[in-house]
């Protein structure tokens, strides 16, 4: 009874039962009404025809005989009465005798009207429908024609079929209930599957999917569930791989630090090489520091930056600051950085973070460029937005890796993870900061030809 | 202007209420009349000898009968009324109320003793009153006493739902005799100077009575039956002629005192009452609400009455 399907099924079956009962009563009512009405009309017709046999004066034995003769062949009991006792002629007197017609009916009949009655008649000891027509002559009620038909016969007629009717109704209800049950099961089964899937999900089985079998609301819900499941699964996998990557990334420098420090402690390293070992330890420590800093930055991913902390920035200056910070790296690879910056571009933003964006992007360009290469940095206003393009002629990114380039720890060349010095978090941070500034990041790349990184930031609205 | 209208209206209302001050149309004391007591919609219609309507008394209470008391009074009673009312004809004024109790079936005025006799079907009693409505005696009879006739100091009462006719002394109200008669008997007449009592009736159950039964007044013995179908219940006598109406057959029979039918006439619809009015025979048709004036064996005049004329009262000045 707790199941929705059971409730709906019960409701439908109840409705069906109510309909069947109502229809039965209504049909019965109609049947009786129509039948009674039809019988009445027939009786009045017959009576009126017989009435024409009366030519005035006393009601003769011949007339009564003729009506009796007709009645012998009729399926409606008919008789003529001329006995004034039966016609309530003694009405002003208190008469013990129960006459065929009452005082009011007598008045109607004297007026020449037909009287029809439906009800129990003590004379016949049963429910009858009766039609009474008068033989009147000069206001004298000389006699009447009395036609009647037992109502019981009609219900008897109906009674024969009542068993059939009830059996039919019960059969119909059973069949209807069965099909409704089947239908309900078919309709609501996906819901049950969905519920099962939700349970699986709750237990941590994110690979659970439900087969979409319909296009109705349940189908839509199932599709939405599947999408949700996919998202959760992806997130979960990303989380796992992220943790794996983090621990992997941290383990390498830690083992360096641990190994070298133990070696120094145990005196395995000669004094000449000790400096180098310490430098190595310092480098790996710096690397760990940077990694943890970047991780912390990423951990704030979901925190929306308060707009109030934004300030107007002259974009060209910020870019120049970033470039000057990377000048040494560029010089080390003899890479030339060409800048074509529009000086009037002012954007709203956090200076440190915007600078971080350019540092990361330009650092990548330097990292993946050959020696003696040239990097172009270009900024201009397009459609009320500042568009900054960093173009290198480096190794490029394969097309299949492009969509994932901003994912954390995603590396195009997995084998070169550490040799190129990146943590795999740079572009993730760039993407996150740009999103916080309502900007866009677009990366186009051709392998072995170079990469274009386009950053779009909204220009500060003039007040 | 408005005030004037109001005054005029008030005067009119005053006049109206003044006129309807519990008073019916006056009947001239010298005027002969035949009055039909109509019971279907209670009223009394007064006619003169030429069948002209001289007065109509609409009755607000459900009176079922009336009887003339003396020359200038009429007593109205009702089966479902606890009181009978005595009205003066010459003034149309209410004179007296008689507390009869429910169930009054008939009232009869005996000129000889100047007594009013009232029969009651609830108590099955016969009660006598003075002309002024003062209660005198009560005597217990049998089931449903109704039809009454006084002759030679004897009151003959038919117990309608019984098979007994009671003979009562009008002076002492003592029960003198009881005869066997058929049930549902109604209507009495005593042919002048004969030791006979004629009894009419409706008949028992579904079989309508066909005859007038003649009993010996001295013995109560049934002498013979005169066939007068169907259901002879109304009688009137004048000189040597007795008129009988059979309401089931709508027939007026005029018979000699010896019971031979002189002539008969189909008349009215369900006539219950017949009366001699001067030289005319008057018959009231209950179902056709009409009164018929018969002269020379044929209907001379016909007049409409109120609904359901049931009794005929005659005063000849």
XYZ file of C-alpha atoms in Angstrom:
780
model
C 0.000 0.000 0.000
C 3.005 2.277 0.423
C 3.795 2.158 -3.239
C 2.605 4.978 -5.422
C 1.562 2.511 -8.114
C -0.650 0.659 -5.639
C -2.307 3.892 -4.587
C -2.993 4.989 -8.161
C -4.170 1.500 -9.057
C -6.551 1.424 -6.117
C -7.844 4.861 -7.016
C -8.504 3.872 -10.624
C -10.204 0.640 -9.608
C -12.338 2.568 -7.128
C -13.307 5.049 -9.806
C -14.126 2.232 -12.177
C -16.269 0.521 -9.557
C -18.088 3.762 -8.811
C -18.684 4.267 -12.526
C -20.040 0.750 -12.929
C -22.380 1.161 -9.950
C -23.520 4.556 -11.159
C -24.116 3.275 -14.671
C -26.085 0.346 -13.280
C -28.338 2.604 -11.229
C -28.684 5.131 -14.009
C -29.487 2.493 -16.612
C -32.012 0.939 -14.280
C -33.572 4.311 -13.705
C -33.667 5.135 -17.411
C -34.978 1.704 -18.254
C -37.801 1.967 -15.778
C -38.604 5.518 -16.723
C -38.667 4.800 -20.413
C -40.434 1.499 -20.002
C -43.030 2.910 -17.643
C -43.550 5.928 -19.855
C -43.851 3.758 -22.957
C -46.300 1.423 -21.245
C -48.346 4.364 -20.059
C -48.549 5.850 -23.538
C -49.590 2.500 -24.993
C -52.228 2.064 -22.338
C -53.643 5.529 -22.910
C -53.759 4.843 -26.666
C -55.568 1.552 -26.213
C -57.913 3.064 -23.647
C -58.775 6.001 -25.855
C -59.614 3.672 -28.733
C -61.832 1.587 -26.496
C -63.401 4.768 -25.173
C -64.811 5.472 -28.624
C -67.026 2.373 -28.286
C -69.107 4.285 -25.746
C -71.903 6.256 -27.400
C -73.429 7.879 -24.323
C -76.168 6.846 -21.941
C -75.832 3.932 -19.572
C -72.890 1.638 -19.908
C -74.444 -1.468 -21.376
C -73.615 -5.113 -20.828
C -72.650 -5.253 -24.515
C -70.037 -2.545 -24.024
C -68.585 -4.265 -20.982
C -68.671 -7.551 -22.894
C -66.910 -5.999 -25.868
C -64.159 -4.617 -23.657
C -63.807 -7.963 -21.869
C -63.569 -9.591 -25.275
C -60.800 -7.234 -26.305
C -59.061 -7.758 -22.958
C -59.008 -11.502 -23.592
C -56.623 -10.900 -26.472
C -54.644 -8.067 -24.938
C -51.524 -8.403 -22.851
C -52.632 -5.457 -20.738
C -55.356 -6.264 -18.220
C -58.372 -4.099 -19.096
C -61.858 -3.948 -17.679
C -64.806 -1.624 -17.718
C -66.626 -0.657 -14.553
C -70.045 0.942 -14.206
C -70.710 0.092 -10.563
C -71.142 3.463 -8.858
C -69.774 1.920 -5.659
C -66.484 1.408 -7.467
C -66.647 4.893 -8.910
C -66.780 6.598 -5.507
C -70.273 7.842 -6.203
C -71.071 7.722 -2.487
C -68.161 9.961 -1.640
C -69.934 12.575 0.452
C -70.811 9.702 2.717
C -68.279 7.999 4.841
C -67.885 4.746 2.979
C -65.985 1.811 4.392
C -65.585 0.375 0.955
C -62.269 0.969 -0.820
C -63.425 2.036 -4.256
C -61.447 1.612 -7.458
C -61.067 5.347 -7.837
C -60.798 8.064 -5.219
C -62.827 11.264 -4.896
C -60.180 13.423 -6.587
C -59.815 10.985 -9.460
C -63.588 10.942 -9.792
C -63.581 14.724 -10.195
C -60.905 14.468 -12.889
C -62.812 11.759 -14.699
C -66.094 13.690 -14.560
C -64.202 16.533 -16.219
C -63.404 14.052 -18.992
C -59.714 13.678 -18.229
C -57.734 10.466 -18.104
C -56.149 9.501 -14.807
C -52.791 7.752 -14.637
C -51.384 6.343 -11.442
C -48.186 4.587 -10.509
C -47.969 2.941 -7.152
C -49.204 0.269 -4.840
C -52.839 -0.617 -5.316
C -54.444 -2.484 -2.451
C -57.043 -3.888 -4.825
C -54.398 -5.715 -6.828
C -52.009 -6.095 -3.914
C -49.055 -4.968 -5.947
C -47.301 -2.041 -7.566
C -49.093 -1.140 -10.753
C -49.201 1.486 -13.390
C -52.816 2.224 -14.162
C -54.683 4.333 -16.685
C -58.319 5.189 -16.097
C -60.519 6.713 -18.777
C -64.064 7.870 -18.194
C -67.362 7.141 -19.915
C -69.102 10.436 -19.314
C -72.450 11.690 -20.496
C -73.736 15.107 -19.403
C -71.353 15.246 -16.447
C -72.445 11.814 -15.377
C -69.676 9.374 -14.753
C -71.427 6.344 -16.196
C -68.405 4.122 -16.084
C -64.684 3.822 -16.553
C -62.169 1.800 -18.487
C -59.449 0.591 -16.174
C -56.150 -0.495 -17.675
C -53.262 -1.579 -15.509
C -49.904 -3.214 -15.752
C -47.977 -4.665 -12.850
C -44.721 -2.813 -12.326
C -43.294 -5.974 -10.847
C -43.253 -7.496 -14.299
C -40.830 -4.849 -15.430
C -38.472 -5.404 -12.524
C -38.885 -9.147 -13.040
C -37.814 -8.572 -16.597
C -34.798 -6.704 -15.348
C -34.141 -9.283 -12.623
C -33.431 -12.017 -15.145
C -30.618 -9.970 -16.503
C -29.400 -8.738 -13.183
C -27.240 -11.814 -12.567
C -25.777 -11.487 -16.034
C -25.283 -7.792 -15.491
C -23.547 -8.187 -12.133
C -21.384 -11.017 -13.449
C -20.470 -8.903 -16.442
C -19.670 -5.926 -14.258
C -17.487 -7.991 -11.910
C -15.667 -9.602 -14.855
C -15.155 -6.216 -16.415
C -13.797 -4.829 -13.157
C -11.400 -7.758 -12.751
C -10.106 -7.461 -16.298
C -9.886 -3.679 -16.010
C -8.062 -3.965 -12.677
C -5.586 -6.426 -14.198
C -4.844 -4.252 -17.210
C -4.646 -1.117 -15.123
C -2.195 -2.929 -12.853
C -0.093 -3.998 -15.832
C -0.246 -0.521 -17.316
C 0.721 1.079 -14.031
C 3.639 -1.299 -13.711
C 4.818 -0.486 -17.209
C 4.506 3.231 -16.609
C 6.011 3.271 -13.143
C 8.672 0.594 -13.577
C 11.324 3.109 -14.759
C 10.604 5.022 -11.556
C 11.383 1.933 -9.528
C 14.594 1.434 -11.536
C 15.466 5.039 -10.907
C 14.919 4.582 -7.209
C 17.192 1.534 -7.277
C 19.828 3.521 -9.132
C 19.606 6.350 -6.613
C 20.216 3.807 -3.855
C 23.280 2.531 -5.707
C 24.501 6.067 -6.148
C 24.015 6.754 -2.455
C 26.200 3.738 -1.709
C 28.931 5.186 -3.892
C 28.426 3.233 -7.091
C 28.786 6.192 -9.455
C 28.884 4.010 -12.548
C 25.153 3.316 -12.156
C 23.062 4.248 -15.195
C 19.367 3.788 -15.892
C 18.067 2.792 -19.283
C 15.785 5.449 -20.764
C 12.697 3.695 -22.067
C 10.279 6.547 -22.575
C 10.106 10.171 -23.553
C 7.711 11.209 -20.827
C 8.470 12.942 -17.545
C 10.014 9.792 -16.149
C 12.197 9.500 -19.270
C 13.346 13.089 -18.849
C 14.013 12.469 -15.192
C 16.011 9.353 -16.050
C 18.064 11.270 -18.606
C 18.726 13.999 -16.055
C 19.706 11.361 -13.524
C 22.129 9.769 -15.960
C 23.681 13.154 -16.677
C 23.970 13.819 -12.992
C 25.525 10.414 -12.462
C 28.029 11.070 -15.242
C 28.968 14.421 -13.707
C 29.355 12.941 -10.273
C 31.421 10.091 -11.663
C 33.655 12.469 -13.609
C 34.075 14.691 -10.608
C 34.854 11.703 -8.470
C 37.429 10.422 -10.942
C 38.932 13.881 -11.263
C 39.111 14.072 -7.504
C 40.843 10.717 -7.327
C 43.288 11.460 -10.084
C 43.898 14.875 -8.583
C 44.770 13.308 -5.258
C 46.936 10.721 -6.989
C 48.706 13.440 -8.940
C 49.177 15.648 -5.916
C 50.649 12.845 -3.887
C 52.816 11.835 -6.836
C 53.977 15.404 -7.414
C 54.799 15.832 -3.745
C 56.418 12.472 -3.301
C 59.208 13.110 -5.818
C 60.607 16.285 -4.223
C 60.099 14.803 -0.763
C 62.113 11.729 -1.684
C 64.807 14.062 -3.095
C 64.852 16.090 0.088
C 64.715 13.013 2.277
C 67.339 11.126 0.292
C 69.846 13.972 0.107
C 69.363 15.094 3.700
C 69.831 11.541 5.002
C 72.857 11.127 2.774
C 74.369 14.335 4.167
C 73.506 13.278 7.700
C 75.127 9.899 7.253
C 78.112 11.509 5.571
C 77.693 9.679 2.276
C 78.170 12.874 0.341
C 81.503 14.468 0.137
C 81.920 18.042 1.118
C 82.450 19.080 -2.456
C 79.165 17.686 -3.496
C 77.353 18.839 -0.387
C 76.676 22.308 -1.775
C 75.122 20.858 -4.812
C 73.013 18.521 -2.697
C 71.829 21.366 -0.525
C 71.017 23.427 -3.633
C 69.003 20.463 -4.862
C 67.188 20.206 -1.547
C 66.446 23.953 -1.677
C 65.184 23.680 -5.267
C 62.898 20.786 -4.457
C 61.658 22.573 -1.332
C 60.890 25.647 -3.454
C 59.129 23.407 -5.898
C 57.011 21.917 -3.088
C 56.257 25.373 -1.779
C 55.148 26.550 -5.167
C 53.039 23.450 -5.645
C 51.310 23.847 -2.321
C 50.748 27.565 -2.995
C 49.163 26.772 -6.310
C 47.043 24.046 -4.740
C 45.838 26.484 -2.130
C 44.976 28.929 -4.857
C 43.001 26.280 -6.660
C 41.291 25.199 -3.476
C 39.671 28.617 -3.437
C 38.178 27.768 -6.788
C 34.613 27.905 -5.594
C 35.034 31.125 -3.735
C 33.605 33.921 -5.775
C 35.866 36.940 -5.698
C 34.205 39.960 -4.174
C 33.838 42.678 -6.849
C 34.759 45.305 -4.244
C 38.337 44.022 -4.272
C 38.634 44.816 -7.996
C 40.422 47.959 -9.016
C 41.023 49.648 -12.341
C 44.150 48.257 -13.966
C 46.117 49.622 -16.855
C 46.453 46.399 -18.762
C 49.619 47.311 -20.632
C 51.468 47.963 -17.387
C 50.360 44.704 -15.836
C 51.555 42.825 -18.897
C 54.853 44.653 -18.872
C 55.303 43.794 -15.163
C 54.712 40.148 -15.931
C 57.107 40.218 -18.864
C 59.858 41.880 -16.826
C 59.485 39.196 -14.151
C 60.058 36.526 -16.804
C 62.788 38.352 -18.628
C 65.501 36.196 -17.074
C 63.865 32.976 -18.104
C 63.469 34.315 -21.612
C 67.050 35.410 -21.762
C 68.171 32.002 -20.595
C 66.635 30.530 -23.729
C 67.480 33.624 -25.764
C 63.839 34.111 -26.462
C 62.684 37.504 -27.584
C 59.359 38.890 -26.362
C 57.694 41.330 -28.757
C 54.938 43.491 -27.277
C 52.283 45.405 -29.129
C 50.098 46.852 -26.373
C 47.307 49.340 -26.477
C 47.976 51.736 -23.638
C 44.406 52.948 -23.017
C 42.970 49.585 -22.098
C 41.750 49.602 -18.518
C 40.058 46.605 -16.948
C 38.579 46.016 -13.492
C 40.371 43.309 -11.601
C 42.708 42.096 -8.918
C 46.159 43.192 -10.043
C 48.074 40.321 -8.509
C 45.770 37.750 -10.039
C 45.707 39.310 -13.501
C 49.473 39.492 -13.369
C 49.516 35.824 -12.341
C 47.467 35.016 -15.480
C 50.015 36.665 -17.760
C 52.974 35.151 -15.885
C 51.519 31.659 -16.278
C 50.654 32.086 -19.946
C 53.986 33.736 -20.909
C 55.924 31.235 -18.799
C 54.234 28.401 -20.723
C 55.102 30.133 -23.997
C 58.740 30.382 -22.938
C 58.783 26.833 -21.619
C 57.469 25.230 -24.790
C 59.355 27.437 -27.261
C 62.614 26.542 -28.849
C 65.661 28.641 -28.137
C 65.934 31.884 -30.089
C 62.238 31.940 -30.673
C 60.048 35.033 -30.595
C 56.935 35.433 -28.487
C 54.347 38.030 -29.488
C 52.126 39.693 -26.955
C 49.336 41.742 -28.429
C 46.522 43.640 -26.736
C 43.694 45.543 -28.324
C 40.075 46.480 -27.920
C 37.532 44.450 -29.842
C 33.802 44.960 -29.313
C 34.276 46.757 -26.028
C 36.485 44.033 -24.656
C 40.185 43.808 -24.087
C 41.651 40.947 -26.072
C 45.169 39.879 -25.185
C 46.888 37.351 -27.425
C 50.061 35.546 -26.539
C 51.510 33.846 -29.594
C 54.452 31.478 -29.573
C 55.995 29.284 -32.204
C 56.558 26.398 -29.839
C 55.843 22.707 -29.929
C 52.056 23.197 -29.989
C 49.289 21.145 -28.396
C 47.621 18.156 -30.067
C 43.968 18.821 -30.949
C 42.701 15.971 -28.743
C 44.388 17.496 -25.692
C 43.097 21.016 -26.233
C 39.711 20.587 -24.433
C 41.466 19.245 -21.334
C 44.309 21.705 -21.241
C 42.790 23.680 -18.367
C 42.157 20.623 -16.180
C 44.323 20.320 -13.111
C 47.533 18.324 -13.553
C 46.666 17.690 -17.164
C 49.790 17.328 -19.177
C 50.049 16.954 -22.896
C 53.202 15.002 -22.656
C 52.777 12.833 -19.580
C 56.318 11.536 -19.797
C 57.812 14.990 -19.562
C 55.959 15.830 -16.440
C 58.790 17.081 -14.434
C 61.537 17.775 -16.922
C 59.725 20.809 -18.310
C 59.262 22.151 -14.832
C 55.496 22.738 -14.894
C 53.237 21.629 -12.123
C 50.265 21.032 -14.423
C 48.226 23.579 -12.543
C 49.189 26.783 -14.425
C 46.418 26.868 -17.014
C 43.863 25.671 -14.437
C 44.711 28.705 -12.366
C 44.566 30.946 -15.458
C 41.153 29.584 -16.388
C 39.856 30.024 -12.853
C 41.075 33.640 -12.511
C 39.673 34.644 -15.919
C 36.315 33.138 -15.011
C 36.366 35.096 -11.764
C 36.844 38.253 -13.858
C 34.000 37.343 -16.245
C 36.534 36.880 -19.011
C 37.164 34.191 -21.592
C 40.104 31.973 -22.360
C 40.622 30.559 -25.812
C 43.561 28.454 -26.920
C 44.334 27.650 -30.534
C 47.242 25.531 -31.428
C 48.912 23.736 -34.286
C 51.391 21.052 -33.454
C 55.045 21.987 -34.143
C 53.848 25.430 -35.328
C 52.864 27.166 -32.159
C 50.060 28.196 -29.877
C 47.802 31.260 -29.634
C 46.373 31.989 -26.187
C 43.601 34.575 -26.366
C 42.387 36.184 -23.158
C 39.328 38.363 -23.250
C 38.526 40.651 -20.356
C 35.682 43.155 -20.078
C 36.804 46.787 -20.281
C 35.971 48.997 -17.327
C 32.756 50.801 -17.975
C 33.148 54.537 -18.008
C 31.113 56.191 -15.336
C -53.865 65.161 -1.805
C -52.203 62.016 -0.560
C -53.894 62.390 2.781
C -57.254 62.687 1.089
C -56.567 59.490 -0.835
C -55.597 57.725 2.338
C -58.757 58.852 4.106
C -60.863 57.675 1.207
C -59.095 54.330 1.160
C -59.524 53.905 4.909
C -63.226 54.659 4.573
C -63.503 52.076 1.811
C -61.776 49.430 3.936
C -64.026 50.348 6.850
C -67.088 49.932 4.649
C -65.853 46.605 3.342
C -65.113 45.185 6.781
C -68.388 46.612 8.053
C -70.284 44.765 5.359
C -68.577 41.464 5.946
C -69.306 41.581 9.625
C -69.998 37.847 10.082
C -73.284 38.271 8.310
C -74.738 36.606 5.243
C -77.287 37.909 2.753
C -80.664 38.364 4.345
C -83.505 36.113 3.308
C -86.907 37.759 3.251
C -89.086 35.977 5.889
C -91.933 35.814 3.395
C -89.809 34.417 0.654
C -90.305 30.757 -0.202
C -87.106 29.083 -1.189
C -85.275 25.905 -1.894
C -81.669 25.982 -0.768
C -78.904 23.635 -1.845
C -76.292 22.903 0.789
C -73.106 22.489 -1.192
C -70.315 20.521 0.446
C -67.539 20.145 -2.111
C -66.781 23.840 -1.707
C -69.019 24.691 1.224
C -71.773 27.171 0.447
C -75.537 27.496 0.446
C -77.400 28.642 -2.660
C -80.955 29.902 -2.238
C -83.435 29.732 -5.156
C -86.962 30.977 -5.558
C -89.767 29.106 -7.248
C -88.648 30.249 -10.696
C -85.188 28.818 -10.158
C -83.683 32.256 -9.702
C -80.804 32.462 -7.318
C -81.857 34.773 -4.505
C -78.849 34.441 -2.238
C -75.505 32.754 -1.924
C -73.962 32.082 1.435
C -70.322 31.225 1.042
C -69.187 29.155 4.008
C -65.676 29.431 5.340
C -65.833 26.362 7.522
C -66.046 22.815 6.238
C -69.761 22.403 6.833
C -71.131 19.100 5.582
C -74.813 19.692 6.177
C -77.565 22.073 7.254
C -81.105 21.911 8.539
C -83.849 24.518 8.868
C -84.817 25.149 12.458
C -88.270 26.669 12.605
C -89.114 29.284 10.081
C -86.214 31.665 10.390
C -83.146 29.729 11.446
C -80.668 27.419 9.857
C -78.272 25.129 11.667
C -74.919 24.428 9.963
C -72.800 21.491 11.077
C -69.657 19.712 9.893
C -68.264 16.238 10.400
C -64.808 17.666 11.038
C -66.044 20.628 13.077
C -66.458 20.700 16.830
C -69.150 23.360 16.696
C -72.447 23.761 14.878
C -73.709 27.261 14.135
C -77.218 28.608 14.168
C -77.922 31.521 11.809
C -80.954 33.720 11.467
C -82.181 33.752 7.894
C -83.959 37.105 7.977
C -80.834 38.903 9.155
C -78.111 36.555 7.979
C -76.634 36.880 11.458
C -74.989 34.269 13.573
C -77.193 33.452 16.528
C -75.800 30.579 18.465
C -72.973 28.112 18.629
C -73.566 24.565 19.721
C -70.613 22.567 20.976
C -71.237 19.292 19.262
C -67.770 17.829 19.253
C -66.230 16.305 16.137
C -68.106 13.703 14.110
C -71.537 15.229 13.502
C -73.214 13.205 10.753
C -76.710 14.698 10.653
C -79.086 17.144 12.274
C -82.866 16.992 12.305
C -85.455 19.471 13.516
C -88.739 18.155 14.868
C -91.396 20.834 14.612
C -93.708 18.995 16.982
C -91.383 19.023 19.959
C -89.255 21.900 18.649
C -86.151 19.855 19.264
C -82.954 19.608 17.320
C -81.516 16.089 17.102
C -77.866 15.659 16.262
C -76.169 12.345 15.530
C -72.455 11.815 16.032
C -70.285 9.120 14.451
C -67.360 9.571 16.840
C -69.391 9.055 19.985
C -72.214 7.106 18.271
C -74.615 9.251 20.230
C -77.877 11.021 19.553
C -78.194 14.354 21.298
C -81.251 16.572 21.568
C -81.148 20.339 21.859
C -83.744 23.049 22.172
C -84.412 25.375 19.290
C -82.028 27.806 20.932
C -79.294 25.230 21.006
C -79.498 24.204 24.642
C -78.421 20.640 25.229
C -81.084 18.345 26.550
C -80.480 14.623 26.308
C -77.944 12.240 24.967
C -78.512 8.645 24.123
C -75.993 6.052 22.975
C -76.840 4.352 19.709
C -74.942 2.004 17.430
C -72.192 2.449 14.899
C -72.444 5.709 12.935
C -75.977 7.017 13.494
C -76.980 9.313 10.647
C -80.289 9.241 8.814
C -83.210 10.522 10.893
C -86.978 10.896 10.562
C -89.651 11.812 13.114
C -93.183 10.601 12.946
C -95.852 10.332 15.655
C -93.423 11.100 18.474
C -90.924 8.522 17.304
C -87.509 9.263 15.959
C -86.188 6.666 13.534
C -82.383 6.644 13.325
C -80.375 4.553 10.903
C -77.017 3.378 12.235
C -75.205 3.741 8.923
C -72.280 1.415 9.569
C -74.371 -1.021 11.446
C -77.334 -3.258 10.695
C -79.642 -1.660 13.254
C -82.332 0.962 13.011
C -83.067 2.589 16.356
C -86.484 3.897 17.328
C -86.364 6.632 19.959
C -89.072 8.494 21.782
C -88.794 12.176 20.953
C -90.222 13.161 24.308
C -88.254 10.959 26.645
C -85.352 10.038 24.362
C -85.905 6.472 25.452
C -84.983 3.680 23.102
C -88.230 2.124 21.978
C -87.158 -0.482 19.516
C -84.378 -1.772 17.280
C -84.848 -3.328 13.881
C -82.553 -5.234 11.583
C -81.707 -3.387 8.399
C -78.870 -3.699 5.826
C -75.669 -1.863 6.429
C -75.048 1.437 4.576
C -78.744 2.223 4.730
C -79.594 5.846 4.162
C -82.767 7.826 3.581
C -86.129 7.414 5.304
C -89.701 8.196 4.450
C -93.078 7.279 5.951
C -95.962 7.275 3.496
C -98.842 9.248 4.874
C -101.268 7.202 6.876
C -99.537 3.905 6.350
C -97.899 1.574 8.815
C -94.732 1.611 6.763
C -91.207 2.935 6.944
C -89.271 3.115 3.717
C -85.509 2.765 3.975
C -83.029 3.511 1.198
C -79.324 2.759 1.057
C -76.051 2.464 -0.796
C -75.442 -1.221 -0.497
C -72.664 -3.200 1.045
C -69.164 -3.614 -0.321
C -68.998 -3.534 -4.081
C -72.631 -4.470 -4.618
C -74.843 -1.388 -4.928
C -78.244 -1.445 -3.335
C -81.041 -1.745 -5.850
C -84.137 -1.404 -3.701
C -86.112 0.626 -1.231
C -86.971 -1.655 1.668
C -90.318 -1.321 3.360
C -90.698 -2.158 7.050
C -93.798 -2.350 9.189
C -93.628 0.511 11.653
C -95.524 -1.369 14.274
C -93.350 -4.479 14.226
C -90.142 -3.535 12.418
C -90.724 -6.457 10.143
C -89.580 -6.144 6.574
C -92.604 -6.175 4.329
C -91.227 -5.871 0.812
C -88.697 -4.318 -1.495
C -89.356 -1.923 -4.321
C -86.633 -2.060 -7.007
C -85.332 1.440 -7.675
C -81.793 1.021 -8.930
C -79.220 2.146 -8.197
C -78.750 3.276 -4.625
C -81.914 5.149 -3.706
C -80.995 7.494 -0.871
C -83.035 10.685 -1.262
C -86.730 10.875 -0.362
C -89.407 13.527 -0.407
C -93.118 13.238 0.153
C -96.011 15.465 -0.717
C -99.623 14.530 -0.626
C -99.851 10.991 -1.929
C -96.690 11.108 -3.911
C -93.217 10.013 -2.881
C -90.152 11.085 -4.837
C -87.012 8.969 -4.625
C -83.597 9.690 -6.153
C -81.171 6.871 -6.887
C -77.785 8.498 -7.093
C -76.067 5.492 -8.674
C -78.465 5.443 -11.606
C -79.135 9.183 -11.751
C -82.842 8.447 -11.681
C -85.765 10.167 -10.050
C -88.615 7.809 -9.275
C -92.046 9.105 -8.412
C -94.108 6.465 -6.691
C -97.517 6.102 -5.143
C -97.863 5.464 -1.446
C -98.408 1.818 -2.229
C -95.070 1.660 -3.933
C -96.054 1.575 -7.555
C -93.800 3.629 -9.704
C -95.779 6.329 -11.467
C -92.966 7.635 -13.593
C -89.237 7.999 -13.628
C -86.716 10.369 -15.094
C -82.974 10.254 -15.654
C -81.706 13.428 -14.063
C -78.544 15.172 -12.932
C -75.200 13.608 -12.241
C -75.022 11.691 -8.978
C -78.124 13.253 -7.350
C -78.328 12.785 -3.586
C -81.233 15.043 -2.708
C -84.819 15.507 -3.828
C -87.444 17.877 -2.433
C -90.961 19.032 -3.093
C -91.115 22.759 -3.460
C -94.684 23.928 -3.932
C -95.823 22.085 -7.057
C -92.346 21.475 -8.288
C -89.953 18.647 -7.694
C -86.369 19.730 -7.116
C -83.327 17.476 -7.568
C -79.706 18.400 -6.878
C -76.913 16.811 -8.965
C -73.812 16.459 -6.830
C -71.365 15.914 -9.682
C -72.757 18.455 -12.138
C -73.275 21.134 -9.455
C -76.793 21.828 -10.677
C -80.305 21.969 -9.322
C -83.200 20.798 -11.487
C -86.797 21.993 -11.314
C -89.224 19.342 -12.592
C -92.765 19.926 -13.603
C -95.029 17.664 -15.560
C -92.520 14.838 -15.480
C -89.880 16.821 -17.259
C -87.081 19.165 -16.384
C -88.432 22.669 -16.506
C -85.410 24.552 -15.314
C -81.848 23.946 -14.405
C -79.645 26.249 -12.334
C -76.029 26.121 -11.241
C -75.330 25.763 -7.560
C -72.119 25.902 -5.616
C -69.870 22.856 -5.904
C -71.337 19.584 -4.654
C -75.016 20.228 -3.726
C -75.732 17.568 -1.137
C -78.850 18.615 0.788
C -81.960 20.482 -0.221
C -83.798 22.657 2.290
C -87.272 23.927 1.534
C -89.230 26.705 3.167
C -92.669 27.439 1.902
C -94.133 30.689 3.049
